[in-house]
Coordinates of N, CA and C in Angstrom, one line a residue:
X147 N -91.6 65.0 -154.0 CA -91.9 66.1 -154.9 C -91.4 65.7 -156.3
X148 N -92.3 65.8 -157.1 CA -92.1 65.2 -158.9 C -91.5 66.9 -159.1
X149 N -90.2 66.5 -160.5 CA -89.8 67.3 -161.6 C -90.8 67.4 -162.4
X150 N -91.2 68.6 -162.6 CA -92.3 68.7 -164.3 C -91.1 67.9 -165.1
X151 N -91.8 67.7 -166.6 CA -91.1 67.3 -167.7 C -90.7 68.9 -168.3
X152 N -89.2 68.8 -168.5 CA -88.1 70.2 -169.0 C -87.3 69.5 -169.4
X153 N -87.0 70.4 -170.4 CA -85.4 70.2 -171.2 C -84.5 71.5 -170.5
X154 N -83.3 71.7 -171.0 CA -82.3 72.5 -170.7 C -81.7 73.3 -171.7
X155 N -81.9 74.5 -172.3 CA -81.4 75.6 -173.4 C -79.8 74.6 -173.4
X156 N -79.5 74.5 -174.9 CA -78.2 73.9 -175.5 C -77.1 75.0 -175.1
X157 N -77.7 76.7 -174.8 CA -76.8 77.5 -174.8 C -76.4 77.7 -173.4
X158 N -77.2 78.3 -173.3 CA -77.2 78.8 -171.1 C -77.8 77.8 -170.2
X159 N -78.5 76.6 -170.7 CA -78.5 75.6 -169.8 C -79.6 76.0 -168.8
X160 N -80.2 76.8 -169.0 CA -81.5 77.1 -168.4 C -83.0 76.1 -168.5
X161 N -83.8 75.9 -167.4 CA -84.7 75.0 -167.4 C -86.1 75.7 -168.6
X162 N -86.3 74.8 -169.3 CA -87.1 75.0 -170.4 C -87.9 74.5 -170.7
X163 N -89.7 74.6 -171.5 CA -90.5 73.6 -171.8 C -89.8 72.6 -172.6
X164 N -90.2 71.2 -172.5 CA -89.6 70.2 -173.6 C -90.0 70.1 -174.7
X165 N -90.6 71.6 -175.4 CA -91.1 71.1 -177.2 C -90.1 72.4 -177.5
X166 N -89.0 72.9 -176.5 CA -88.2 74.2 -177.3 C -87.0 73.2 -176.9
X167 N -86.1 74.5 -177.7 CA -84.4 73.6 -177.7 C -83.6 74.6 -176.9
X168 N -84.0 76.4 -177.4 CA -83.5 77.6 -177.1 C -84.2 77.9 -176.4
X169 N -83.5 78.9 -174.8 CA -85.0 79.8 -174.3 C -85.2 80.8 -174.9
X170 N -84.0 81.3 -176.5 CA -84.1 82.5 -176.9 C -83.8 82.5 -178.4
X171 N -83.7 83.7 -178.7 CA -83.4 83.7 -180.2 C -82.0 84.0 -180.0
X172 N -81.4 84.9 -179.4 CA -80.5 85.3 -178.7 C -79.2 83.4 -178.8
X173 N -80.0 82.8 -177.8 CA -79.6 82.3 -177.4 C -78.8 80.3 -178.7
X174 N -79.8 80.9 -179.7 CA -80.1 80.0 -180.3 C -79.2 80.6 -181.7
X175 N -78.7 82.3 -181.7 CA -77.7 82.1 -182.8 C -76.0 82.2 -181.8
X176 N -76.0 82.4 -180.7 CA -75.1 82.4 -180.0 C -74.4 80.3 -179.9
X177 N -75.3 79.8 -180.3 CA -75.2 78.5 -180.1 C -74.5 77.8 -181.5
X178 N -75.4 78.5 -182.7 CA -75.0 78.4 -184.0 C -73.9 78.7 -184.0
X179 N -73.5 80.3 -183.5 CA -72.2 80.8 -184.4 C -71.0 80.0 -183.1
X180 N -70.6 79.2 -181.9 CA -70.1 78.7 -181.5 C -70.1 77.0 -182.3
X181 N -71.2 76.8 -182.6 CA -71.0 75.3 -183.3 C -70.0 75.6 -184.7
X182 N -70.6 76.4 -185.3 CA -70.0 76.5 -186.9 C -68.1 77.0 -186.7
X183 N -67.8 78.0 -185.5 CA -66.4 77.7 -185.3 C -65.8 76.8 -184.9
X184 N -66.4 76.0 -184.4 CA -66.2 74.1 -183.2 C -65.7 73.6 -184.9
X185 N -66.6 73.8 -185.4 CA -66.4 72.6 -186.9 C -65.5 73.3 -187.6
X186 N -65.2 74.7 -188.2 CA -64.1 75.0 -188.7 C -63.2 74.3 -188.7
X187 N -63.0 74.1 -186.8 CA -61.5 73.9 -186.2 C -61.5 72.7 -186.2
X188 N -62.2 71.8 -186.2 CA -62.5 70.4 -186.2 C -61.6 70.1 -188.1
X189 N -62.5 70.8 -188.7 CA -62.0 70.6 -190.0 C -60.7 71.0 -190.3
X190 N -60.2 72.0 -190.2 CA -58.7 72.3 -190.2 C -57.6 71.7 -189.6
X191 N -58.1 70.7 -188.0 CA -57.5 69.9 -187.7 C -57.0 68.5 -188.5
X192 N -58.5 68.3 -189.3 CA -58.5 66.9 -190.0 C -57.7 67.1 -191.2
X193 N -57.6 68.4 -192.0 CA -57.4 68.9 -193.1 C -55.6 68.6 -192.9
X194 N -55.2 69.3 -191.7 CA -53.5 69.4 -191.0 C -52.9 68.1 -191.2
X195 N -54.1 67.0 -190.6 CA -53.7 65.9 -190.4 C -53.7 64.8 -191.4
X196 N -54.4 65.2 -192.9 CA -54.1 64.6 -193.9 C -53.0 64.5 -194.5
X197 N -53.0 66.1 -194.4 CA -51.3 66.5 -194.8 C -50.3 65.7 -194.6
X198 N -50.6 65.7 -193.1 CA -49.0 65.4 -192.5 C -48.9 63.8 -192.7
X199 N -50.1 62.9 -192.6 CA -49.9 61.7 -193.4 C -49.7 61.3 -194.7
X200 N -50.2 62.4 -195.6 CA -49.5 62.1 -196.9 C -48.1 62.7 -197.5
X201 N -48.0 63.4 -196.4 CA -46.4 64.0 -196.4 C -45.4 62.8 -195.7
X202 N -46.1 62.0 -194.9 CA -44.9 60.9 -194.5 C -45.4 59.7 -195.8
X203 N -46.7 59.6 -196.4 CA -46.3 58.5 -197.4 C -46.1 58.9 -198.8
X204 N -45.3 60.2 -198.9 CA -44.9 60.5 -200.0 C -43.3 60.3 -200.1
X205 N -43.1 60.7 -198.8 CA -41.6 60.9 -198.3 C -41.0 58.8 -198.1
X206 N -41.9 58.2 -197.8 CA -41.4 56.8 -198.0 C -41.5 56.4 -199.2
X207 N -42.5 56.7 -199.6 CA -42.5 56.3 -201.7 C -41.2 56.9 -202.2
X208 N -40.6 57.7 -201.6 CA -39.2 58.4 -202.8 C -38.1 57.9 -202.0
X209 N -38.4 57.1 -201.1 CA -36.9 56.7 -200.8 C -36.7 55.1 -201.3
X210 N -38.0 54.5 -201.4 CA -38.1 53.2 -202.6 C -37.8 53.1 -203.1

């Protein structure tokens, strides 16, 4: 027994024709607004962690 050719909704993982990405619209800003907080935090992580490295090579420059 063959699989037809299907993709999988990025959101609910549901079996889908392969020229869509979403099975919904629903589903497709529920995807958005979960990616764009992912990166927030992604970026506030990286943002923290600039900090805290140029806080340790600011702190070795003043003891030179």
């Amino acid at each position: 027994m063959e699989i037809p050719k299907h993709r999988h909704c990025l959101n609910c993982g549901i079996s889908i024709p392969p020229d869509q990405v979403f099975c919904s619209e629903k589903c497709k800003i529920e995807y958005m607004q979960r990616r764009k907080r992912l990166m927030r935090t992604q970026y506030m992580f990286l943002a923290i962690a600039v900090l805290i490295i140029l806080y340790y090579i600011i702190t070795i420059a003043l003891k030179m």
